[in-house]
XYZ file of C-alpha atoms in Angstrom:
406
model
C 16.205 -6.635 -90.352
C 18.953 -4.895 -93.263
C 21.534 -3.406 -91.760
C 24.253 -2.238 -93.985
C 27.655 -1.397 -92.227
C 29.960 1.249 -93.833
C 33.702 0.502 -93.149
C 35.870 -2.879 -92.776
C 37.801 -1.594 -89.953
C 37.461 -3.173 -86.740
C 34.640 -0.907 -85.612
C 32.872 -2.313 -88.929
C 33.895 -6.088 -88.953
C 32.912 -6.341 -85.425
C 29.496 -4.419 -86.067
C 28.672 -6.575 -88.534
C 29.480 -9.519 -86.569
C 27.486 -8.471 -83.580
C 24.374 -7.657 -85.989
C 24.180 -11.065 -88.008
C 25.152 -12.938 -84.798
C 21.781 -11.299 -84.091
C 19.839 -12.620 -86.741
C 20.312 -9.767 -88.654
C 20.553 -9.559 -92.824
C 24.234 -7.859 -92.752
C 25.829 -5.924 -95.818
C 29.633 -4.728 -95.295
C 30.909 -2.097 -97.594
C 34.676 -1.208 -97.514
C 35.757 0.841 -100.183
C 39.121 -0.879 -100.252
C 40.455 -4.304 -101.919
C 40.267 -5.524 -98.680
C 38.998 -5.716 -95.222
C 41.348 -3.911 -92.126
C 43.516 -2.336 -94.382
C 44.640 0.295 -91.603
C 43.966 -2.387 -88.893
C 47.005 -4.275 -90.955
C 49.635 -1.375 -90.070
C 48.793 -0.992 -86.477
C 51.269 -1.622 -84.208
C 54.160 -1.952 -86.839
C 52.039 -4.720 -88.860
C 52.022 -6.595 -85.238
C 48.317 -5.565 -84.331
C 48.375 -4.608 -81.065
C 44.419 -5.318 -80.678
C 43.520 -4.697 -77.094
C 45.059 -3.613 -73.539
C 44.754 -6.513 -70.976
C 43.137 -4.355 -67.892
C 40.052 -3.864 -66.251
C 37.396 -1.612 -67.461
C 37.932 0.946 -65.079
C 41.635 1.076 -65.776
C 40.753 1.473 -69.437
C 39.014 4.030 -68.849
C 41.739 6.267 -67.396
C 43.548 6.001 -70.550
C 40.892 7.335 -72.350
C 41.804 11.429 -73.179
C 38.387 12.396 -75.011
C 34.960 11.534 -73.516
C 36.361 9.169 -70.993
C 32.731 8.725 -69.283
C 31.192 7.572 -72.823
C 32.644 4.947 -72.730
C 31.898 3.214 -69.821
C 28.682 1.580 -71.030
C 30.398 0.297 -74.074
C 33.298 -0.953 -72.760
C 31.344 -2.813 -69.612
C 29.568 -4.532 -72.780
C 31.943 -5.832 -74.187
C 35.418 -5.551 -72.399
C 39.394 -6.035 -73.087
C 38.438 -9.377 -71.794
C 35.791 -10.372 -74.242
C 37.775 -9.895 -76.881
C 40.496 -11.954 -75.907
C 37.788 -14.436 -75.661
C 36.511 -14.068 -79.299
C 39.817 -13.968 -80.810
C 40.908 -16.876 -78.735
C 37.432 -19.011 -79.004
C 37.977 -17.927 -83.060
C 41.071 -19.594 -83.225
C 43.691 -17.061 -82.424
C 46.453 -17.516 -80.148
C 47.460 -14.558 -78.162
C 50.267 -12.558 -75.928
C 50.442 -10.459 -73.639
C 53.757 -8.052 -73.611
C 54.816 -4.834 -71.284
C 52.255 -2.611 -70.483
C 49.377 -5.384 -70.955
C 49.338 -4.905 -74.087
C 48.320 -7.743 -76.490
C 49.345 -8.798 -79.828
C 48.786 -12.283 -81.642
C 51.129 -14.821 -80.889
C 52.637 -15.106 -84.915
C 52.795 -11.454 -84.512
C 51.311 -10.519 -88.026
C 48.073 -7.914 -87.841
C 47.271 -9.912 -90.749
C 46.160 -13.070 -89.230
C 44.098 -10.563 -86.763
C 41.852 -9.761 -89.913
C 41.613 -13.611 -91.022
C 40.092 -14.386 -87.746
C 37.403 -11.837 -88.173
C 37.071 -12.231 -91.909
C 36.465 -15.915 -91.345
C 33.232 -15.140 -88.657
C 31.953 -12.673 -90.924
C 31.706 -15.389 -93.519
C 30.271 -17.729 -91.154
C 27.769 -15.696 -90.303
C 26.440 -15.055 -94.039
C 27.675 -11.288 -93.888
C 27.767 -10.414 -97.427
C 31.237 -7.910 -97.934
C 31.369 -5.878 -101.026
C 34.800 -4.380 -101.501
C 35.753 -1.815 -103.850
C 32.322 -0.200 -102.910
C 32.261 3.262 -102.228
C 29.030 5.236 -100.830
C 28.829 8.089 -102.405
C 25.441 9.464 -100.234
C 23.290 8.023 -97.164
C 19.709 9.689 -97.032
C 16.742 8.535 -94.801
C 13.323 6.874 -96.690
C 10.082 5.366 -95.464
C 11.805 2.398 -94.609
C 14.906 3.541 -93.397
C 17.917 4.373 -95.146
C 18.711 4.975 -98.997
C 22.301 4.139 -100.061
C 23.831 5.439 -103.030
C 26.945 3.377 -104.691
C 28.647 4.814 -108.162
C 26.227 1.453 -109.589
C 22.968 1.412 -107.954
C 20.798 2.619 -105.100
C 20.248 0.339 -102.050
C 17.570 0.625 -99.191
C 18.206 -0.612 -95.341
C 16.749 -0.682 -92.269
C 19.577 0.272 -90.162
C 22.509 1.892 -90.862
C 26.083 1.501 -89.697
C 28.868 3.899 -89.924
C 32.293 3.152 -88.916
C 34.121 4.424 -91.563
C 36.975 5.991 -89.316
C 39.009 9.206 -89.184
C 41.360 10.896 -91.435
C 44.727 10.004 -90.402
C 46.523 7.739 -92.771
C 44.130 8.213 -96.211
C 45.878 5.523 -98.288
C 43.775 3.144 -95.728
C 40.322 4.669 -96.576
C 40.165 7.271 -93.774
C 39.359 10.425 -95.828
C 36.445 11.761 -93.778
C 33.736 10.189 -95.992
C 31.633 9.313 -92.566
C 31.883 13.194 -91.227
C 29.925 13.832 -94.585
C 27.439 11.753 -94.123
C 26.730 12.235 -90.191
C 26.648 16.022 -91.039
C 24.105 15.409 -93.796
C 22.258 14.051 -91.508
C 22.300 16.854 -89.182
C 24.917 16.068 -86.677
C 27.625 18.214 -85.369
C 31.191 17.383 -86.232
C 33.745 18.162 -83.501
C 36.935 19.496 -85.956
C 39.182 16.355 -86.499
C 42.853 17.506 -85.081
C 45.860 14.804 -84.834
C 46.150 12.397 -81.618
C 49.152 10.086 -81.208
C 51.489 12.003 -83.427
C 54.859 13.700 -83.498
C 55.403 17.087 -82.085
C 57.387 19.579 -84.924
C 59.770 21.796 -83.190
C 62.926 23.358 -84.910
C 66.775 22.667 -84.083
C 66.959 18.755 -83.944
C 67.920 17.725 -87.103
C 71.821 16.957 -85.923
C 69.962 14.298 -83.688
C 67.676 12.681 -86.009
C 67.382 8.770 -84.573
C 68.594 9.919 -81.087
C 66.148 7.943 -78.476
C 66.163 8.798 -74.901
C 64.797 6.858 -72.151
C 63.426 7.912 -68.537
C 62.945 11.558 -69.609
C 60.627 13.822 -68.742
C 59.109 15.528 -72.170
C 56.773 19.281 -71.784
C 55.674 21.756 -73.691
C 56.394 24.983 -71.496
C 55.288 28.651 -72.569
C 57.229 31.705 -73.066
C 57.958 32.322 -68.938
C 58.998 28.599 -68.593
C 55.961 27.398 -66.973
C 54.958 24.138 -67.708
C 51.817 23.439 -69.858
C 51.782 19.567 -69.688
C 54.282 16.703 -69.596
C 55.116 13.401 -69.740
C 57.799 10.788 -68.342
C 58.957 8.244 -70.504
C 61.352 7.406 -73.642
C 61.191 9.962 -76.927
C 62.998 9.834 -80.035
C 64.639 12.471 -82.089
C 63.594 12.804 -85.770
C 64.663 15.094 -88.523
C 62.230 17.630 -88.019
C 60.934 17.057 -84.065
C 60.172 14.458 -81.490
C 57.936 11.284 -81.031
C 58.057 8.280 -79.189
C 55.720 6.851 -76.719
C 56.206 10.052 -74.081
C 55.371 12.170 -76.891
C 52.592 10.382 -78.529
C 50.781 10.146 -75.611
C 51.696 14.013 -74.837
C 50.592 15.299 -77.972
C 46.760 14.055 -77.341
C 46.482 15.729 -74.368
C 47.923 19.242 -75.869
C 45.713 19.153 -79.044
C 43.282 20.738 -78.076
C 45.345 23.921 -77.164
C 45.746 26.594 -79.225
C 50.074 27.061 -78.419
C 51.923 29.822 -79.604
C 55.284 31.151 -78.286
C 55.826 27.535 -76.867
C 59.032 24.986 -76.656
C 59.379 21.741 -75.947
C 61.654 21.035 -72.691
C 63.450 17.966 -72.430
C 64.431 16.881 -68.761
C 67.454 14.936 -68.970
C 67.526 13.996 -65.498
C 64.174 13.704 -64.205
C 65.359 11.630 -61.109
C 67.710 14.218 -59.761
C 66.519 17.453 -57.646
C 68.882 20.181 -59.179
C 71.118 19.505 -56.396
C 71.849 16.435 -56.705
C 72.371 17.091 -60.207
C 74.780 19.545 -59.545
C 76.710 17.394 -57.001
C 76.809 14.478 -59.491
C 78.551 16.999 -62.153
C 81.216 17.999 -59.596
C 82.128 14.757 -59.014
C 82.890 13.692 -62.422
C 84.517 17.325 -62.958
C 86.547 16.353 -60.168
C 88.446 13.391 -62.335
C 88.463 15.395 -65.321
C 90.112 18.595 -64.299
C 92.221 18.807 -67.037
C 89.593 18.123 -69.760
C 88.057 20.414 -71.831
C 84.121 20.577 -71.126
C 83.111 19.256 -74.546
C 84.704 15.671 -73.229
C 83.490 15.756 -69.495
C 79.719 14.439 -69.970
C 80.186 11.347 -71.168
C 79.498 9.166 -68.266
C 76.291 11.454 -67.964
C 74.940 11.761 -71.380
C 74.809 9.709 -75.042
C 77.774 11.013 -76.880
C 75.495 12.489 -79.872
C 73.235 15.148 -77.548
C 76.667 16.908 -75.749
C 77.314 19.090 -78.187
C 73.854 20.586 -78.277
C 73.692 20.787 -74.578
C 77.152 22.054 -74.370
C 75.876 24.659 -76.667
C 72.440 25.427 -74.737
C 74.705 25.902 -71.668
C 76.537 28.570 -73.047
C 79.925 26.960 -72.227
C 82.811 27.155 -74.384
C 83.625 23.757 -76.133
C 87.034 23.749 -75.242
C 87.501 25.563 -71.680
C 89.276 23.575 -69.536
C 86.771 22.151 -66.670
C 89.017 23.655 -63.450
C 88.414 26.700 -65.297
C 84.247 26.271 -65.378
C 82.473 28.451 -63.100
C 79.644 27.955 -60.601
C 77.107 30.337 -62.473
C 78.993 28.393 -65.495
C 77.833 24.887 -63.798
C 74.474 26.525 -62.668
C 73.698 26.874 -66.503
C 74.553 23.835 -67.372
C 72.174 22.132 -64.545
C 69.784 23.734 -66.155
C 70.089 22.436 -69.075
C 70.091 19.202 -68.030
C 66.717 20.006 -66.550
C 65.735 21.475 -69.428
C 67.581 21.000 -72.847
C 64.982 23.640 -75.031
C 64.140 23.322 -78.417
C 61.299 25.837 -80.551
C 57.808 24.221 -80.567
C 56.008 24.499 -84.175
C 52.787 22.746 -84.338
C 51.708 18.935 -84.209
C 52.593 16.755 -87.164
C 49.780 16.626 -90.032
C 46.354 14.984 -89.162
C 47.718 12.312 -92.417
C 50.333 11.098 -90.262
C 48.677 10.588 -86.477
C 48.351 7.071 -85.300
C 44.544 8.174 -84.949
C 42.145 11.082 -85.057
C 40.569 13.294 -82.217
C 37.200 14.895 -82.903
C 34.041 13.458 -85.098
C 30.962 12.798 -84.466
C 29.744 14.855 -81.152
C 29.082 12.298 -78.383
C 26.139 14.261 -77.464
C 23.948 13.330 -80.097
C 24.402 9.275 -79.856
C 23.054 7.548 -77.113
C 26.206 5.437 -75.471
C 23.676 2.527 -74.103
C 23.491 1.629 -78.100
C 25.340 3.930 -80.004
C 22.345 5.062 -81.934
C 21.990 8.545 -82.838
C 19.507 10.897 -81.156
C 19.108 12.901 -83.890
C 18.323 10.135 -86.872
C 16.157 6.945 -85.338
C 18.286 3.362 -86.835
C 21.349 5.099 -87.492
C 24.228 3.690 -85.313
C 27.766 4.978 -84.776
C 31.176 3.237 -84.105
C 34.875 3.835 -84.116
C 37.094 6.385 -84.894
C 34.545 8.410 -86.254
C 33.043 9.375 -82.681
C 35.157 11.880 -80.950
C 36.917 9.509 -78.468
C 40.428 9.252 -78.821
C 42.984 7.361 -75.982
C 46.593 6.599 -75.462
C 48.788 4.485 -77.432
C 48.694 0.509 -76.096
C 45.818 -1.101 -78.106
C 43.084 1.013 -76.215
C 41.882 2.751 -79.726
C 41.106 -0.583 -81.303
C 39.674 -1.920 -78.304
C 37.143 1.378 -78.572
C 36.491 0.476 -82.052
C 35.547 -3.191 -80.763
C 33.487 -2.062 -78.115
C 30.996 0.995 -79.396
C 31.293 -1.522 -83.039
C 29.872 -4.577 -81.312
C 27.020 -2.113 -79.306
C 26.164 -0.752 -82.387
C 25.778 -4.467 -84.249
C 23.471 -5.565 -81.413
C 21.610 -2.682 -81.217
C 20.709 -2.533 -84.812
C 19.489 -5.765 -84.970
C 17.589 -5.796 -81.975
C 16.200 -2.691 -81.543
């Protein structure tokens, strides 16, 4: 059986893998130098490669096509990958959250492990090789490089999503599937920052225990999430807003802001009883200095200037509606939502290939008999915590075995 697997990702390597561990004749083409290039920045170069839980609990952190999974990732789990890395030679840890990284920390040494089984296994890897067109023949497939014009059995394609194109991930496999005669659910940004206006002055803030939400025009709520954010010079991001952001994607937001609870932990009255008491021993202070012991010194000013209070009015001097305004910005510091950051810069993408036409038992298409799907390129996107690379792994090695088997 020729099987020729497009994209040295993980969903690739691992395709490949499963299909020559087969018995299958394997071809890998990457149209990089080299193989993982994007799997090397994940996780800040660390690689965080899987989430520790059980299948079930994976599947809960799963925001697109959560029930797609399941056959795929009961075939090959969080836990059988730990077992192939570590049976391959690679040490592992696992850190808060269950989420697991290689012991040396270096994402490199991730794709070194899997480069050396492909090897092994006779899986011939041309880099620099881009296809330029996938059509079907007699026999199976016809693939056309910039060279030549190469005929398979089975095709593979894992060539991922669009978010950061300097890895490869320029949509190359939504071409191709569409070609083909699938549908392409529009690609939209998942793990990214959210752009909203006014936050420049705290670019590099972070914030822990918060509660982040998008609310519409009458205040009410669209979505949240608890957790630590970060300021940057043009909106928010950290891992409460990350994993916010793939849930509100799909929403079409306009006349929006993001609301920041500062105190998540406190009913407003207890807020407001916590604020007289440190009024209490600063009576004499002006309100610009009186919310130290409550708040980082750099966000203050812009709640002391969502509040409405003047900088300098003495605190005996503040108010109850005064203090009433100022609970509620505590409970809600505001700033003007704009849109999600650039598909280019997401951690991964939402949308792809439409889940309806590939069969999840083998990740073969419906539409197109011996052509197999994997990766980012399927509309299945999850949270941030080595779940997206453990999808890759999973619906890559279904798709290996199936090719060669079926």
């Amino acid at each position: 059986m020729l099987v020729a697997v497009i994209g040295g990702g993980p969903a690739g390597m691992m395709a490949a893998i499963s299909a020559a561990e087969r018995g299958a004749d394997v071809t890998l083409y990457e149209q990089n130098e080299k193989l993982g290039k994007k799997l090397y920045i994940s996780g800040k170069g660390r690689c965080n490669i899987t989430n520790d839980c059980a299948p079930m609990d994976f599947i809960s952190n799963v925001v697109t096509n959560e029930k797609f999974l399941l056959g795929p990732i009961n075939k090959f789990s969080s836990a059988d990958t730990v077992n192939f890395c570590r049976k391959n030679g690679l040490e592992l840890k696992t850190e808060r959250g269950n989420r697991v990284f290689p012991l040396s920390d270096k994402s490199s040494d991730v794709i070194k492990i899997f480069d050396s089984v492909l090897r092994k296994l006779n899986v011939k890897i041309c880099l620099n090789s881009q296809i330029l067109s996938i059509s079907t023949s007699k026999r199976g497939f016809l693939l056309t490089t910039i060279t030549d014009i190469y005929e398979f059995d089975r095709v593979i394609l894992a060539t991922g999503g669009l978010s950061y194109s300097l890895t490869g991930s320029r949509g190359d496999g939504y071409k191709f599937a569409a070609a083909l005669g699938h549908d392409i659910i529009k690609p939209r940004p998942a793990l990214c920052r959210i752009i909203c206006s006014g936050v420049s002055a705290l670019e590099g803030l972070a914030l822990k225990n918060v509660e982040t939400a998008i609310c519409n025009a009458d205040g009410n709520i669209v979505d949240s999430e608890f957790g630590e954010m970060l300021f940057t010079k043009d909106g928010v991001s950290g891992p409460a807003v990350l994993t916010l952001s793939s849930r509100i994607n799909k929403l079409q937001l306009k006349n929006t802001y993001v609301s920041i609870d500062l105190k998540p932990a406190l009913t407003i009255e207890q807020l407001d009883a916590r604020i007289l008491r440190d009024f209490s021993v600063r009576m004499n202070k002006d309100f610009i200095n009186s919310l130290t012991d409550l708040l980082p010194e750099r966000i203050i000013k812009e709640v002391a200037v969502q509040s409405g209070i003047p900088f300098y009015k003495k605190v005996n001097q503040i108010s109850a509606a005064e203090r009433a305004k100022l609970v509620q910005t505590f409970k809600g510091l505001k700033f003007l939502f704009s849109r999600l950051d650039d598909i280019e810069h997401a951690i991964v993408t939402a949308g792809g290939v439409d889940v309806k036409q590939i069969d999840p038992s083998t990740m073969q298409s419906r539409l197109c008999k011996g052509l197999y799907f994997a990766g980012e390129l399927i509309d299945i996107d999850a949270y941030t915590g080595g779940f997206n690379i453990q999808i890759a792994l999973s619906t890559g090695y279904v798709a290996g075995k199936s090719a060669a088997l079926d």
